[in-house]
PDB file of C-alpha atoms in Angstrom:
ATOM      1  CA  UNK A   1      67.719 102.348  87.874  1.00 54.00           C
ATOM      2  CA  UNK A   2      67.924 105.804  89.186  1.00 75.00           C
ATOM      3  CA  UNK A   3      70.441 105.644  92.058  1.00 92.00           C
ATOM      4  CA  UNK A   4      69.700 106.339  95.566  1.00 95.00           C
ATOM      5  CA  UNK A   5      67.668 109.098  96.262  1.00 95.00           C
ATOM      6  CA  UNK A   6      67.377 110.771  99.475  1.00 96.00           C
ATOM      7  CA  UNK A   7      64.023 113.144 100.554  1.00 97.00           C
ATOM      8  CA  UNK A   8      64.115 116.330 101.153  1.00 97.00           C
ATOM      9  CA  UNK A   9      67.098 117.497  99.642  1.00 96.00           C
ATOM     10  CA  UNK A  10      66.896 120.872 102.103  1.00 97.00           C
ATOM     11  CA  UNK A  11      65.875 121.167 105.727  1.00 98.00           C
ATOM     12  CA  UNK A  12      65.729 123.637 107.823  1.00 98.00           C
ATOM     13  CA  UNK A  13      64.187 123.082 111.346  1.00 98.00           C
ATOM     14  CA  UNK A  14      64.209 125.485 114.579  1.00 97.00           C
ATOM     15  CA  UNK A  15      66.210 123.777 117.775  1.00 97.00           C
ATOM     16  CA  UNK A  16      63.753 121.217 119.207  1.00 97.00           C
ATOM     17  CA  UNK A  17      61.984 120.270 116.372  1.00 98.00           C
ATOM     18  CA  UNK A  18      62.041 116.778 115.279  1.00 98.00           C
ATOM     19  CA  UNK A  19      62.913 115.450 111.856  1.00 98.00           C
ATOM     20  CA  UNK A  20      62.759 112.771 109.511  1.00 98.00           C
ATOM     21  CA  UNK A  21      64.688 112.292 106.611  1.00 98.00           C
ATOM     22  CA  UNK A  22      63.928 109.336 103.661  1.00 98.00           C
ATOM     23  CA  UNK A  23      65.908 107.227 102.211  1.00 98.00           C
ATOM     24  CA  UNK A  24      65.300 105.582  99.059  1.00 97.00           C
ATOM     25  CA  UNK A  25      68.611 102.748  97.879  1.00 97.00           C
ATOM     26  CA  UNK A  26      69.105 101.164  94.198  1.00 95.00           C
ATOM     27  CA  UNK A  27      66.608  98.785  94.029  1.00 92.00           C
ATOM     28  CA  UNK A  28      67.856  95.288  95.353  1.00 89.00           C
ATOM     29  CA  UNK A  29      70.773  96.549  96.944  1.00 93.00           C
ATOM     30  CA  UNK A  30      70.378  94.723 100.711  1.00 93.00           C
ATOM     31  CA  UNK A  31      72.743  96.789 102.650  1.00 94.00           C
ATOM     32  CA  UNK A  32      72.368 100.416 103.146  1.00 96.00           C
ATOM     33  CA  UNK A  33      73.947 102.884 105.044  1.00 96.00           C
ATOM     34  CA  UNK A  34      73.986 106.280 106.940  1.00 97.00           C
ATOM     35  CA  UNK A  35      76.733 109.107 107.448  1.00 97.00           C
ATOM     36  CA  UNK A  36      77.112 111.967 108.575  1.00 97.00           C
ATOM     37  CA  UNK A  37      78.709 115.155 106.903  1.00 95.00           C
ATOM     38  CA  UNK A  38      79.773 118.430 108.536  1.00 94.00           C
ATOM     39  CA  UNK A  39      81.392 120.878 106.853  1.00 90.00           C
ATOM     40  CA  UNK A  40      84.726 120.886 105.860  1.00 88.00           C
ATOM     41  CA  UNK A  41      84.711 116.514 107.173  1.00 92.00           C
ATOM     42  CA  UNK A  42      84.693 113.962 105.314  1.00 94.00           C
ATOM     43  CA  UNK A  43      81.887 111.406 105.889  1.00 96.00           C
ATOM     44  CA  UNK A  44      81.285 109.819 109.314  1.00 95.00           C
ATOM     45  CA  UNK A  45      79.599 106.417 109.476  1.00 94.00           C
ATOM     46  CA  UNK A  46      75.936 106.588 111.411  1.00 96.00           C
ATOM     47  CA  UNK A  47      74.570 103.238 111.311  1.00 95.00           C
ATOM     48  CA  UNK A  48      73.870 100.761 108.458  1.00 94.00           C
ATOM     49  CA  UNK A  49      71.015  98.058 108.052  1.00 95.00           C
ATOM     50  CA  UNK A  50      71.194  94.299 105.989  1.00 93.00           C
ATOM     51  CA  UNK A  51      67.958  93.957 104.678  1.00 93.00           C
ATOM     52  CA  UNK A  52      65.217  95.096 107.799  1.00 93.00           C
ATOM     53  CA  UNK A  53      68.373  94.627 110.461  1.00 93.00           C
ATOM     54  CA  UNK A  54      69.947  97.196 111.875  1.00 93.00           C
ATOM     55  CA  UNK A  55      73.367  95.759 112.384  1.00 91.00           C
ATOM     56  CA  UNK A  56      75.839  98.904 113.815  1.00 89.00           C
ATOM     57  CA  UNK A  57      75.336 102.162 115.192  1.00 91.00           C
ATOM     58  CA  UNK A  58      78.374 104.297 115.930  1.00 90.00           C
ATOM     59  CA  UNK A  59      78.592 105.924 118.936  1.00 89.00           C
ATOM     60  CA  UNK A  60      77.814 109.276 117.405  1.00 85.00           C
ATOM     61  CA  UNK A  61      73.783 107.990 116.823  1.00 87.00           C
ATOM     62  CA  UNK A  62      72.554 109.722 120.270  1.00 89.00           C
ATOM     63  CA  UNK A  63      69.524 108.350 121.823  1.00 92.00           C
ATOM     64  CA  UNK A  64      67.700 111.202 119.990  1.00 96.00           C
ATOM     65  CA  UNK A  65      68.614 109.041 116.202  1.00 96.00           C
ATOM     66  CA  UNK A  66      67.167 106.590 115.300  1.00 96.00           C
ATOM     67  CA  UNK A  67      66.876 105.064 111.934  1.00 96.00           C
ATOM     68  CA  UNK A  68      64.393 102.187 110.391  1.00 96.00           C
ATOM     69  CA  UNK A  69      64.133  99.597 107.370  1.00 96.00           C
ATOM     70  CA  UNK A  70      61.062  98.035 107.794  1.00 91.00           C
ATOM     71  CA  UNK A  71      60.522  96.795 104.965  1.00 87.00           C
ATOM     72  CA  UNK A  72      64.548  96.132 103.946  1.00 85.00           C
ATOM     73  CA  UNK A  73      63.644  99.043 100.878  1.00 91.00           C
ATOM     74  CA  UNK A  74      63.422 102.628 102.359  1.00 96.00           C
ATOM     75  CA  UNK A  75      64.865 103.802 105.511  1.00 98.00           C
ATOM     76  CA  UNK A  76      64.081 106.674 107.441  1.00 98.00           C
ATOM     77  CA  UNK A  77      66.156 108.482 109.922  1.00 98.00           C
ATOM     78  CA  UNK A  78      64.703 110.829 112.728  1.00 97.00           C
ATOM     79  CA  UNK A  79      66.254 113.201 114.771  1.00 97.00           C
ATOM     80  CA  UNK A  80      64.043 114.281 117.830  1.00 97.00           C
ATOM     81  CA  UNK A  81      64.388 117.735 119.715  1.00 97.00           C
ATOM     82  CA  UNK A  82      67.006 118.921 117.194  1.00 97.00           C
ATOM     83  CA  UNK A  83      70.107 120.711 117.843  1.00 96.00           C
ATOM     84  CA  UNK A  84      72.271 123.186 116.728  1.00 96.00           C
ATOM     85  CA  UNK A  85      75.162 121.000 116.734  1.00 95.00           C
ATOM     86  CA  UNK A  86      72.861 118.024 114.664  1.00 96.00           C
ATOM     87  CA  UNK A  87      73.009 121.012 111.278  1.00 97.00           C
ATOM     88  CA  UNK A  88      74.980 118.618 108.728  1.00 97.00           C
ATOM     89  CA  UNK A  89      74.835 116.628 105.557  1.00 96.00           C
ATOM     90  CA  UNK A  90      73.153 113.300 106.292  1.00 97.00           C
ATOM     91  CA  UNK A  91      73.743 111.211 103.490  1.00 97.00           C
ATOM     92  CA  UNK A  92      72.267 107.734 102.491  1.00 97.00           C
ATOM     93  CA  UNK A  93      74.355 104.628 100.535  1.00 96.00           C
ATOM     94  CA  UNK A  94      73.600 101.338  99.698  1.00 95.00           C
ATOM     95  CA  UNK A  95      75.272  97.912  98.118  1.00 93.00           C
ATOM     96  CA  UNK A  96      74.445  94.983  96.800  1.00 92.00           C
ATOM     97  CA  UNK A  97      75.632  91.118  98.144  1.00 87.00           C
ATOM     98  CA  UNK A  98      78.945  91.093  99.479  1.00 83.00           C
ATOM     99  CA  UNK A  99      80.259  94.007  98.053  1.00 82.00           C
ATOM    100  CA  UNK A 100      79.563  95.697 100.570  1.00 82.00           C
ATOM    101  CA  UNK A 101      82.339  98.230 100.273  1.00 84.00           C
ATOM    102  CA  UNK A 102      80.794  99.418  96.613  1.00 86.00           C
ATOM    103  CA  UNK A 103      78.698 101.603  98.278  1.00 92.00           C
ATOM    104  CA  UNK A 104      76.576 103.967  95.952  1.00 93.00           C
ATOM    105  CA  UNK A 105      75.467 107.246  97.716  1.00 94.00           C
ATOM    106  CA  UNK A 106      72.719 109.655  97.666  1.00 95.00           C
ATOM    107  CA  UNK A 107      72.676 113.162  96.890  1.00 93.00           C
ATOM    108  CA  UNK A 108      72.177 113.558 100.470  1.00 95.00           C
ATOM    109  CA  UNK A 109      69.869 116.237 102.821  1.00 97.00           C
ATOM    110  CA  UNK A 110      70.934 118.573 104.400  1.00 96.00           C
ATOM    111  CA  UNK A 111      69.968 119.907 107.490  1.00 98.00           C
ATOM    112  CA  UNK A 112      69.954 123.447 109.252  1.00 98.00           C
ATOM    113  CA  UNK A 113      69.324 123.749 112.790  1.00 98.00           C
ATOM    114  CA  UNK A 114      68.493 127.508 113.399  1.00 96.00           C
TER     115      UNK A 114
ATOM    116  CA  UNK B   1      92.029 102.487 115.420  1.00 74.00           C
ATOM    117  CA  UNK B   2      91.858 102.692 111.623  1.00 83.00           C
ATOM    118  CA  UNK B   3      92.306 106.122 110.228  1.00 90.00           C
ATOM    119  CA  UNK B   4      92.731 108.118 107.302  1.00 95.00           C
ATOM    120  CA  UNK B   5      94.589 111.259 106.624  1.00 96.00           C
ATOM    121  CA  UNK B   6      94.859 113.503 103.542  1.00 97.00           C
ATOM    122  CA  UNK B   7      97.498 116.210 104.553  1.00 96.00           C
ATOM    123  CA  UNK B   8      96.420 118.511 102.060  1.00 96.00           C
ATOM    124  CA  UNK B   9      93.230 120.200 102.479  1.00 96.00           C
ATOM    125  CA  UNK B  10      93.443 122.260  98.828  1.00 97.00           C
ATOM    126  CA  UNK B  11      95.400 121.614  96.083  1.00 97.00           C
ATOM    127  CA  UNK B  12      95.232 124.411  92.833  1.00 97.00           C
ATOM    128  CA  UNK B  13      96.735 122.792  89.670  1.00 97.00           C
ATOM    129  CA  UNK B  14      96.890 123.984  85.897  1.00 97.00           C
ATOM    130  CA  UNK B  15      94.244 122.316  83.333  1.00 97.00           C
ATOM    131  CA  UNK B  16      96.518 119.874  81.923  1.00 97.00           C
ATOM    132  CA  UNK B  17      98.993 119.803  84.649  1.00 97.00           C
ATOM    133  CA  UNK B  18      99.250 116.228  86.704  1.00 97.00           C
ATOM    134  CA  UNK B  19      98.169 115.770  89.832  1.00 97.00           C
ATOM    135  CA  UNK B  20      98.883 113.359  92.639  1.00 97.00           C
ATOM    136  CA  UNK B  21      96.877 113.684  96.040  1.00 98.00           C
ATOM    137  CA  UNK B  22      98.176 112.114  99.400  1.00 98.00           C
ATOM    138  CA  UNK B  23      96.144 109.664 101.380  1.00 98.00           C
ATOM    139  CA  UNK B  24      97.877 108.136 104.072  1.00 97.00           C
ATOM    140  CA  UNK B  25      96.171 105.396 106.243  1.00 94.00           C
ATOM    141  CA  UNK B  26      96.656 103.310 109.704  1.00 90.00           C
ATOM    142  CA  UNK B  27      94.968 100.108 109.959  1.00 80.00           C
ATOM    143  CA  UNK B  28      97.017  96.553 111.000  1.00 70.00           C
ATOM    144  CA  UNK B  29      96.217  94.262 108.010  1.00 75.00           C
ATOM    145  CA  UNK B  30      95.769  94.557 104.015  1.00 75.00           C
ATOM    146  CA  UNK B  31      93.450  97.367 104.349  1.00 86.00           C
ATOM    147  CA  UNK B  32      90.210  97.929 101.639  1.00 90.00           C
ATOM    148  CA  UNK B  33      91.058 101.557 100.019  1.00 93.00           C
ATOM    149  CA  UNK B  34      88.657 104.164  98.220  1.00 95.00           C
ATOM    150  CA  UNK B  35      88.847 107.109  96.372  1.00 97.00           C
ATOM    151  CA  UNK B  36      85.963 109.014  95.936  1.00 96.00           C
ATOM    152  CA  UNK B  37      85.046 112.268  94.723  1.00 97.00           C
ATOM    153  CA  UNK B  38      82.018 114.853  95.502  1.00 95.00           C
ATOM    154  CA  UNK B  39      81.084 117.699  93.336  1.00 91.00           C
ATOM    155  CA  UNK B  40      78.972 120.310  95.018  1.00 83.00           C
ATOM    156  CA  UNK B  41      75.349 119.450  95.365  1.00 76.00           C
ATOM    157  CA  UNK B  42      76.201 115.806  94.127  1.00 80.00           C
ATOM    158  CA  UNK B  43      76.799 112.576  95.742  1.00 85.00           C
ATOM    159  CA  UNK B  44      79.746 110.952  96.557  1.00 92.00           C
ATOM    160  CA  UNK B  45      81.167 108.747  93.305  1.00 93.00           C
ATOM    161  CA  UNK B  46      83.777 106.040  93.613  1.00 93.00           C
ATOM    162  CA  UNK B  47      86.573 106.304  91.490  1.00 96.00           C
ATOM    163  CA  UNK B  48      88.953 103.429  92.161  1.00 95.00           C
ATOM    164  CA  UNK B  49      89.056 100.790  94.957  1.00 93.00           C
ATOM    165  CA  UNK B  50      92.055  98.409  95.964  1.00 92.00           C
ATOM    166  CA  UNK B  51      91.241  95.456  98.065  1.00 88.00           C
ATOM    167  CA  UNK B  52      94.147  93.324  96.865  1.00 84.00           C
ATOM    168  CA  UNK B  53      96.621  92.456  93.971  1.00 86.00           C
ATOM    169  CA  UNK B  54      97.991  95.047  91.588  1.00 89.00           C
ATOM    170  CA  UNK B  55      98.973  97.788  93.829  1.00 90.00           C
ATOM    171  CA  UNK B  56      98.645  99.896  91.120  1.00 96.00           C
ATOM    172  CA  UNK B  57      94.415  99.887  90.203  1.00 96.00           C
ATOM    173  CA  UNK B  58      92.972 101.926  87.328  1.00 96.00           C
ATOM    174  CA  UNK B  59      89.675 104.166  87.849  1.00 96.00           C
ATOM    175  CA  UNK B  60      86.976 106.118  86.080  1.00 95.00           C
ATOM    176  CA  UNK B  61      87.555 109.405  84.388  1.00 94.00           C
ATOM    177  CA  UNK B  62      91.735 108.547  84.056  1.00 96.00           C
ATOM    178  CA  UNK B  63      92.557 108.713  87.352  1.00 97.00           C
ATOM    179  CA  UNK B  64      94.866 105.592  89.300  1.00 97.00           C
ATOM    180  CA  UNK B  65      96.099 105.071  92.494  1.00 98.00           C
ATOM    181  CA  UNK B  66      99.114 103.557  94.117  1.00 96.00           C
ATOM    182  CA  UNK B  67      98.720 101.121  97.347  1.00 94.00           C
ATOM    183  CA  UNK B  68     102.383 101.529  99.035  1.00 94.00           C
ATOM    184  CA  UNK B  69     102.441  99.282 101.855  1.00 91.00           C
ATOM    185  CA  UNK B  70     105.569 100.225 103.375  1.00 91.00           C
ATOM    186  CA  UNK B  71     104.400 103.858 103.524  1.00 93.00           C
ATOM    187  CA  UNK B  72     100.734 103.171 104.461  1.00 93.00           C
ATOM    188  CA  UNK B  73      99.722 105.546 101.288  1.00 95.00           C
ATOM    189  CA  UNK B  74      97.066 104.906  98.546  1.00 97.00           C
ATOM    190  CA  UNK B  75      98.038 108.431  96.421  1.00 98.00           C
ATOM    191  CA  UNK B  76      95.352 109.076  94.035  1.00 98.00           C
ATOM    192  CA  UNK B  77      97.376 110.369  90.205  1.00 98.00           C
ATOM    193  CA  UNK B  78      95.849 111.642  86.853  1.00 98.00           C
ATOM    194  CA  UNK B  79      98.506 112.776  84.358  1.00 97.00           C
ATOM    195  CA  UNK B  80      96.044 115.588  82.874  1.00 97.00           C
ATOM    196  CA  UNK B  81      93.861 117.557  84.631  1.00 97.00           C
ATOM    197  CA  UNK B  82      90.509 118.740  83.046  1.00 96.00           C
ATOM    198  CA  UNK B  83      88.343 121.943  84.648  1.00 95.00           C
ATOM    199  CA  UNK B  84      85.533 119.573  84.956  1.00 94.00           C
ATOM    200  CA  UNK B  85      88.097 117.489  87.857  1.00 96.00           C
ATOM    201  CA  UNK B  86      87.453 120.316  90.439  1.00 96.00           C
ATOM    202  CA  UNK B  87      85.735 118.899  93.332  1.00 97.00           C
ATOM    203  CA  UNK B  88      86.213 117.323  96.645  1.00 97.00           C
ATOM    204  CA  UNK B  89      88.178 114.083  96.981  1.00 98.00           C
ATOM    205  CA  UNK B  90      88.033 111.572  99.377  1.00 98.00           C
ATOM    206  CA  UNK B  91      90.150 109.033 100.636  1.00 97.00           C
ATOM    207  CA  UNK B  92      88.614 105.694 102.788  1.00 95.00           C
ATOM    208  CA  UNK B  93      89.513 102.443 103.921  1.00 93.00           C
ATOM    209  CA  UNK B  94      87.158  99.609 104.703  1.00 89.00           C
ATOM    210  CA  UNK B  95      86.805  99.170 108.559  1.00 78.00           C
ATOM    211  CA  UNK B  96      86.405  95.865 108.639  1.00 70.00           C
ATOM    212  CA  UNK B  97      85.502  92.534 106.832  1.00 63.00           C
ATOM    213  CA  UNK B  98      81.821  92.213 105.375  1.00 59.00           C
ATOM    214  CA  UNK B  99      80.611  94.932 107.918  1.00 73.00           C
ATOM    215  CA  UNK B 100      80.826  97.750 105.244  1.00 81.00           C
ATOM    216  CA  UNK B 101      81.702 100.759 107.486  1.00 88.00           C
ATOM    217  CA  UNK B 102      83.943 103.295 105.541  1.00 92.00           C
ATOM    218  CA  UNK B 103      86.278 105.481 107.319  1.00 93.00           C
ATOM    219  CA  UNK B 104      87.212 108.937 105.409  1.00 96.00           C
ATOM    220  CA  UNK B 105      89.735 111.016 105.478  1.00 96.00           C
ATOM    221  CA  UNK B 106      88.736 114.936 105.845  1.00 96.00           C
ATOM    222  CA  UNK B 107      89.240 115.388 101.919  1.00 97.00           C
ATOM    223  CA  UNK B 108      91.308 117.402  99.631  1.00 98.00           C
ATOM    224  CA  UNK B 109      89.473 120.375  97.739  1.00 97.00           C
ATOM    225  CA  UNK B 110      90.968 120.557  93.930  1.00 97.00           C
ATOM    226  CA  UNK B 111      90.626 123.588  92.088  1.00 97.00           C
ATOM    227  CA  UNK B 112      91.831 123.765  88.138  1.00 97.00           C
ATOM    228  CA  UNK B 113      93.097 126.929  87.368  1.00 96.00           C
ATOM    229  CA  UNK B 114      92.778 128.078  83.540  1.00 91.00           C
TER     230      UNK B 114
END
């Protein structure tokens, strides 16, 4: 078991440009999660899936996020027509059963909006 | 609203000196509490949780924290710090029941000074 991983570790995109980021959880684990990390914040929740089902979105997942689990393994999270304001540290966490509070994180990717 | 504050936003200490960061938290009943830390480039790690009983609850690496009720704090202690402690640390508290949503506090920067 090598933890979650998250791909690419680095990003850099020009304003506009859309994005997709990968997210791979500890195998098993049904719940997994997305937050948000700017500098100098602690982590803000995104959204977080059980199994394939997307089950909460904050308020801070714009219309241009959107995240997927198709398969309940991977998820992917896209950012269309990027912004300046979107440059952050997006990082990935998963649990397993109902311990869903033992979440594991990713290394995370970060993203620069020039 | 639950919420989480860490007044201090850097704390230097000695190697070998104690320390004792401040996590304060609003939330109406027996809140879930976290510490975790994140070293740069890395992940974030859980340390301790406390989601009932003992208030006081033993981690990884020697650290402990303290649930106080009656001052809504969860202060994170280690008696002796090592150089390899400096990182970021985070304090969280479970949003809700089964959902899984972690709310952080903006974190406390430790540096270990020779």
């Amino acid at each position: 078991d090598t933890g979650v991983s998250q791909d690419p570790r680095h990003k850099i995109t020009k304003r506009g440009q859309n994005v997709t980021f990968r997210c791979d959880p500890i195998s098993e684990h049904n719940r997994l999660y997305w937050y948000r990390q700017t500098l100098g914040q602690g982590p803000e929740f995104l959204t977080y899936f059980q199994n394939e089902a997307q089950l909460e979105k904050s308020r801070l997942l714009s219309d241009r996020f959107s995240a997927e689990r198709p398969k309940g393994s991977f998820s992917t999270l896209e950012i269309q027509r990027t912004e300046q304001g979107d440059s952050a540290m997006y990082l990935c966490a998963s649990s397993f059963g109902d311990r869903v509070y033992e979440q594991y994180f990713g290394p995370g990717t970060r993203l620069t909006v020039t | 609203a639950q919420s989480v504050t860490q007044p201090d936003i850097h704390i230097t200490v000695s190697e070998g000196a104690s320390l004792e960061l401040r996590c304060n938290y609003s939330y109406g009943a027996t809140p879930y509490l976290f510490w975790y830390v994140q070293s740069p480039g890395q992940g974030l790690q859980l340390l301790l949780k406390y989601f009932s009983g003992d208030t006081l609850v033993q981690g990884i690496k020697g650290f402990e924290a303290e649930f106080k009720r009656s001052q809504s704090s969860f202060n994170l202690r280690k008696p002796s710090v090592h150089w390899s402690d400096a990182a970021e640390y985070f304090c969280a508290v479970g949003a809700q029941p089964r959902g899984g949503k972690l709310i952080f506090g903006q974190g406390t920067e430790l540096s270990v000074k020779p």
